[in-house]
Amino acid sequence: MNAINHETDEMTRKESVRRMNAAVALKVRTSEQVGANNCVESPRTPPLAPAFKGGGVMLLAILGMAVVAWATPLAGEAWEYNREAVLHGEWGRLLTGHLTHWNFDHLFWDAATFLLLGVACVWRSVGRTVATLLGAAAAISASLLLFQPEMATYRGLSGLDSALFTLLAAMIWRESRRDGRWKLGAVAIAAGAAFLAKAAYESATGTTLFVDSSAAGFIPLASAHLIGGAIGAIVGLGGRAALARSFR
């Protein structure tokens, strides 16, 4: 009798252990299935590339310095492109002059445009964006110094904005050709045509579309926009591919 009871207890214990193991295995399989479903239904968004983050920091740094130059008149005067000062050895003004503005309206439109276009360009290629900004800043200032001696002072990000605009249009054009998306290519062509039309309007009227230049007391310089636009298009369509790949 005792032997029978012992065998019965042993069988009951083994059955309990078997059921517990089965329950644990089922729970593990269920958890794995839920995790797999979550991966399929809600893929995790990949983190931003370090290069893009670095490009964003660069954009914010430029805008921050532009705000400082506007809020601090002494900084604005010390950083603006001033032909006489440049000829006396203050070469840094060739770059910092683009960070200065004549009034808040001028700063607001230039900075807002710079931020929107800059983010769109950096998202596609940090290398091309950096090359465009440096190239446009140097080319515009050099043009003022060498070919426009009548321009005693110059301020504004608009030349760099123009460079970013054509850079973005050029990169979109390249994407359209690569992917066979002719509608996207048509958008890029239309953007380029709109840029040229804007530059022609500014040259003919001596005014800008967004900023009241007369109230700010300055004359818009269409040549700066055209030079910036040319640099952006050149970099966007090619010529800086190696540099662009190194930043991606």
GROMACS .gro file of C-alpha atoms in nm:
model
  248
    1MET     CA    1   0.000   0.000   0.000
    2ASN     CA    2   0.279   0.239   0.092
    3ALA     CA    3   0.462   0.148  -0.227
    4ILE     CA    4   0.152   0.228  -0.432
    5ASN     CA    5   0.110   0.563  -0.259
    6HIS     CA    6   0.477   0.643  -0.314
    7GLU     CA    7   0.450   0.563  -0.685
    8THR     CA    8   0.133   0.773  -0.710
    9ASP     CA    9   0.303   1.070  -0.542
   10GLU     CA   10   0.604   1.036  -0.769
   11MET     CA   11   0.385   1.030  -1.078
   12THR     CA   12   0.192   1.332  -0.954
   13ARG     CA   13   0.515   1.523  -0.891
   14LYS     CA   14   0.652   1.439  -1.236
   15GLU     CA   15   0.325   1.544  -1.398
   16SER     CA   16   0.335   1.877  -1.212
   17VAL     CA   17   0.694   1.938  -1.322
   18ARG     CA   18   0.603   1.852  -1.683
   19ARG     CA   19   0.312   2.095  -1.680
   20MET     CA   20   0.527   2.371  -1.531
   21ASN     CA   21   0.795   2.319  -1.796
   22ALA     CA   22   0.532   2.325  -2.069
   23ALA     CA   23   0.386   2.648  -1.932
   24VAL     CA   24   0.729   2.812  -1.917
   25ALA     CA   25   0.810   2.704  -2.274
   26LEU     CA   26   0.476   2.838  -2.397
   27LYS     CA   27   0.539   3.171  -2.224
   28VAL     CA   28   0.885   3.197  -2.383
   29ARG     CA   29   0.748   3.119  -2.729
   30THR     CA   30   0.469   3.372  -2.683
   31SER     CA   31   0.716   3.643  -2.580
   32GLU     CA   32   0.934   3.568  -2.882
   33GLN     CA   33   0.633   3.587  -3.114
   34VAL     CA   34   0.524   3.920  -2.966
   35GLY     CA   35   0.874   4.059  -3.008
   36ALA     CA   36   0.888   3.939  -3.367
   37ASN     CA   37   0.549   4.093  -3.443
   38ASN     CA   38   0.658   4.422  -3.291
   39CYS     CA   39   0.969   4.420  -3.509
   40VAL     CA   40   0.758   4.361  -3.819
   41GLU     CA   41   0.476   4.602  -3.740
   42SER     CA   42   0.675   4.881  -3.573
   43PRO     CA   43   1.034   4.887  -3.697
   44ARG     CA   44   1.263   5.099  -3.487
   45THR     CA   45   1.360   5.422  -3.655
   46PRO     CA   46   1.737   5.417  -3.710
   47PRO     CA   47   1.930   5.687  -3.525
   48LEU     CA   48   2.054   5.990  -3.715
   49ALA     CA   49   2.399   5.946  -3.863
   50PRO     CA   50   2.679   6.118  -3.671
   51ALA     CA   51   2.763   6.318  -3.984
   52PHE     CA   52   2.410   6.458  -3.999
   53LYS     CA   53   2.426   6.552  -3.633
   54GLY     CA   54   2.756   6.728  -3.697
   55GLY     CA   55   2.603   6.912  -3.990
   56GLY     CA   56   2.314   7.023  -3.771
   57VAL     CA   57   2.556   7.159  -3.512
   58MET     CA   58   2.732   7.352  -3.788
   59LEU     CA   59   2.405   7.510  -3.904
   60LEU     CA   60   2.308   7.609  -3.550
   61ALA     CA   61   2.654   7.754  -3.487
   62ILE     CA   62   2.630   7.972  -3.797
   63LEU     CA   63   2.284   8.093  -3.703
   64GLY     CA   64   2.395   8.154  -3.345
   65MET     CA   65   2.680   8.375  -3.461
   66ALA     CA   66   2.442   8.561  -3.691
   67VAL     CA   67   2.214   8.635  -3.396
   68VAL     CA   68   2.510   8.754  -3.189
   69ALA     CA   69   2.622   8.983  -3.471
   70TRP     CA   70   2.272   9.134  -3.494
   71ALA     CA   71   2.219   9.168  -3.118
   72THR     CA   72   2.563   9.318  -3.058
   73PRO     CA   73   2.626   9.620  -3.283
   74LEU     CA   74   2.997   9.615  -3.210
   75ALA     CA   75   3.020   9.255  -3.329
   76GLY     CA   76   2.825   9.342  -3.641
   77GLU     CA   77   3.064   9.623  -3.725
   78ALA     CA   78   3.367   9.410  -3.649
   79TRP     CA   79   3.246   9.117  -3.862
   80GLU     CA   80   3.082   9.285  -4.163
   81TYR     CA   81   3.252   9.286  -4.501
   82ASN     CA   82   3.426   9.622  -4.508
   83ARG     CA   83   3.641   9.676  -4.812
   84GLU     CA   84   3.881   9.918  -4.649
   85ALA     CA   85   3.929   9.694  -4.345
   86VAL     CA   86   3.989   9.389  -4.564
   87LEU     CA   87   4.251   9.575  -4.767
   88HIS     CA   88   4.422   9.660  -4.439
   89GLY     CA   89   4.460   9.293  -4.353
   90GLU     CA   90   4.133   9.197  -4.180
   91TRP     CA   91   4.081   8.896  -4.406
   92GLY     CA   92   3.844   8.723  -4.166
   93ARG     CA   93   3.572   8.966  -4.273
   94LEU     CA   94   3.558   8.785  -4.608
   95LEU     CA   95   3.383   8.500  -4.424
   96THR     CA   96   3.221   8.668  -4.123
   97GLY     CA   97   3.056   8.936  -4.334
   98HIS     CA   98   2.790   8.683  -4.433
   99LEU     CA   99   2.690   8.645  -4.067
  100THR     CA  100   2.597   9.012  -4.023
  101HIS     CA  101   2.263   9.177  -4.108
  102TRP     CA  102   2.123   9.527  -4.130
  103ASN     CA  103   1.808   9.480  -3.920
  104PHE     CA  104   1.588   9.211  -3.763
  105ASP     CA  105   1.371   9.166  -4.074
  106HIS     CA  106   1.684   9.105  -4.279
  107LEU     CA  107   1.814   8.854  -4.023
  108PHE     CA  108   1.481   8.674  -3.983
  109TRP     CA  109   1.425   8.596  -4.350
  110ASP     CA  110   1.788   8.506  -4.416
  111ALA     CA  111   1.814   8.285  -4.107
  112ALA     CA  112   1.481   8.107  -4.160
  113THR     CA  113   1.568   8.030  -4.521
  114PHE     CA  114   1.917   7.917  -4.421
  115LEU     CA  115   1.782   7.677  -4.158
  116LEU     CA  116   1.521   7.514  -4.382
  117LEU     CA  117   1.749   7.475  -4.682
  118GLY     CA  118   2.046   7.380  -4.465
  119VAL     CA  119   1.864   7.091  -4.298
  120ALA     CA  120   1.740   6.961  -4.634
  121CYS     CA  121   2.093   6.977  -4.780
  122VAL     CA  122   2.270   6.828  -4.477
  123TRP     CA  123   2.022   6.539  -4.475
  124ARG     CA  124   2.140   6.449  -4.824
  125SER     CA  125   2.511   6.525  -4.795
  126VAL     CA  126   2.706   6.700  -4.522
  127GLY     CA  127   3.016   6.711  -4.739
  128ARG     CA  128   2.847   6.889  -5.027
  129THR     CA  129   2.681   7.132  -4.789
  130VAL     CA  130   3.009   7.227  -4.621
  131ALA     CA  131   3.184   7.263  -4.957
  132THR     CA  132   2.902   7.481  -5.086
  133LEU     CA  133   2.898   7.714  -4.786
  134LEU     CA  134   3.273   7.761  -4.782
  135GLY     CA  135   3.298   7.798  -5.158
  136ALA     CA  136   3.010   8.043  -5.184
  137ALA     CA  137   3.129   8.256  -4.891
  138ALA     CA  138   3.477   8.285  -5.039
  139ALA     CA  139   3.362   8.339  -5.398
  140ILE     CA  140   3.109   8.610  -5.313
  141SER     CA  141   3.350   8.805  -5.097
  142ALA     CA  142   3.634   8.768  -5.349
  143SER     CA  143   3.405   8.896  -5.623
  144LEU     CA  144   3.316   9.200  -5.415
  145LEU     CA  145   3.679   9.271  -5.343
  146LEU     CA  146   3.810   9.224  -5.696
  147PHE     CA  147   3.527   9.333  -5.925
  148GLN     CA  148   3.300   9.565  -5.725
  149PRO     CA  149   3.519   9.826  -5.558
  150GLU     CA  150   3.217  10.054  -5.522
  151MET     CA  151   3.071   9.816  -5.260
  152ALA     CA  152   3.218   9.951  -4.936
  153THR     CA  153   3.022   9.717  -4.707
  154TYR     CA  154   2.821   9.397  -4.741
  155ARG     CA  155   2.605   9.198  -4.502
  156GLY     CA  156   2.374   8.900  -4.516
  157LEU     CA  157   2.329   8.524  -4.550
  158SER     CA  158   2.124   8.558  -4.868
  159GLY     CA  159   2.417   8.467  -5.093
  160LEU     CA  160   2.467   8.147  -4.895
  161ASP     CA  161   2.092   8.086  -4.899
  162SER     CA  162   2.105   8.104  -5.278
  163ALA     CA  163   2.391   7.854  -5.278
  164LEU     CA  164   2.196   7.611  -5.060
  165PHE     CA  165   1.886   7.649  -5.278
  166THR     CA  166   2.065   7.553  -5.599
  167LEU     CA  167   2.260   7.282  -5.418
  168LEU     CA  168   1.934   7.124  -5.306
  169ALA     CA  169   1.783   7.153  -5.654
  170ALA     CA  170   2.094   6.994  -5.807
  171MET     CA  171   2.096   6.704  -5.561
  172ILE     CA  172   1.726   6.643  -5.623
  173TRP     CA  173   1.800   6.642  -5.996
  174ARG     CA  174   2.072   6.382  -5.944
  175GLU     CA  175   1.832   6.169  -5.738
  176SER     CA  176   1.568   6.190  -6.010
  177ARG     CA  177   1.812   6.068  -6.276
  178ARG     CA  178   1.940   5.789  -6.054
  179ASP     CA  179   1.593   5.664  -5.959
  180GLY     CA  180   1.420   5.737  -6.290
  181ARG     CA  181   1.171   5.978  -6.128
  182TRP     CA  182   1.108   6.233  -6.401
  183LYS     CA  183   0.850   6.425  -6.198
  184LEU     CA  184   1.109   6.490  -5.930
  185GLY     CA  185   1.348   6.607  -6.200
  186ALA     CA  186   1.084   6.847  -6.330
  187VAL     CA  187   1.052   6.995  -5.981
  188ALA     CA  188   1.428   7.051  -5.968
  189ILE     CA  189   1.426   7.222  -6.308
  190ALA     CA  190   1.133   7.442  -6.206
  191ALA     CA  191   1.319   7.540  -5.888
  192GLY     CA  192   1.624   7.640  -6.090
  193ALA     CA  193   1.411   7.846  -6.327
  194ALA     CA  194   1.240   8.018  -6.033
  195PHE     CA  195   1.578   8.105  -5.886
  196LEU     CA  196   1.692   8.268  -6.211
  197ALA     CA  197   1.363   8.457  -6.238
  198LYS     CA  198   1.404   8.589  -5.883
  199ALA     CA  199   1.760   8.703  -5.955
  200ALA     CA  200   1.644   8.876  -6.274
  201TYR     CA  201   1.365   9.053  -6.084
  202GLU     CA  202   1.608   9.175  -5.819
  203SER     CA  203   1.852   9.298  -6.082
  204ALA     CA  204   1.581   9.485  -6.270
  205THR     CA  205   1.404   9.642  -5.972
  206GLY     CA  206   1.684   9.680  -5.718
  207THR     CA  207   1.458   9.529  -5.450
  208THR     CA  208   1.407   9.188  -5.288
  209LEU     CA  209   1.098   8.970  -5.270
  210PHE     CA  210   1.095   8.909  -4.896
  211VAL     CA  211   1.290   9.186  -4.723
  212ASP     CA  212   1.206   9.556  -4.735
  213SER     CA  213   1.555   9.666  -4.833
  214SER     CA  214   1.462  10.034  -4.854
  215ALA     CA  215   1.346  10.035  -4.491
  216ALA     CA  216   1.669   9.866  -4.384
  217GLY     CA  217   1.872  10.112  -4.587
  218PHE     CA  218   2.060   9.869  -4.812
  219ILE     CA  219   2.064   9.771  -5.178
  220PRO     CA  220   2.024   9.400  -5.261
  221LEU     CA  221   2.318   9.256  -5.451
  222ALA     CA  222   2.188   9.021  -5.720
  223SER     CA  223   2.542   8.929  -5.822
  224ALA     CA  224   2.601   8.774  -5.479
  225HIS     CA  225   2.293   8.558  -5.523
  226LEU     CA  226   2.399   8.450  -5.872
  227ILE     CA  227   2.752   8.364  -5.760
  228GLY     CA  228   2.620   8.168  -5.464
  229GLY     CA  229   2.371   7.991  -5.689
  230ALA     CA  230   2.645   7.898  -5.933
  231ILE     CA  231   2.861   7.748  -5.657
  232GLY     CA  232   2.570   7.545  -5.520
  233ALA     CA  233   2.482   7.408  -5.864
  234ILE     CA  234   2.843   7.313  -5.941
  235VAL     CA  235   2.891   7.132  -5.611
  236GLY     CA  236   2.549   6.966  -5.632
  237LEU     CA  237   2.591   6.833  -5.984
  238GLY     CA  238   2.939   6.692  -5.926
  239GLY     CA  239   3.297   6.781  -5.861
  240ARG     CA  240   3.285   6.721  -5.485
  241ALA     CA  241   3.179   6.356  -5.486
  242ALA     CA  242   3.486   6.234  -5.300
  243LEU     CA  243   3.445   6.494  -5.027
  244ALA     CA  244   3.075   6.418  -5.000
  245ARG     CA  245   3.137   6.044  -4.955
  246SER     CA  246   3.392   6.109  -4.683
  247PHE     CA  247   3.131   6.294  -4.476
  248ARG     CA  248   2.851   6.040  -4.518
   0.00000   0.00000   0.00000
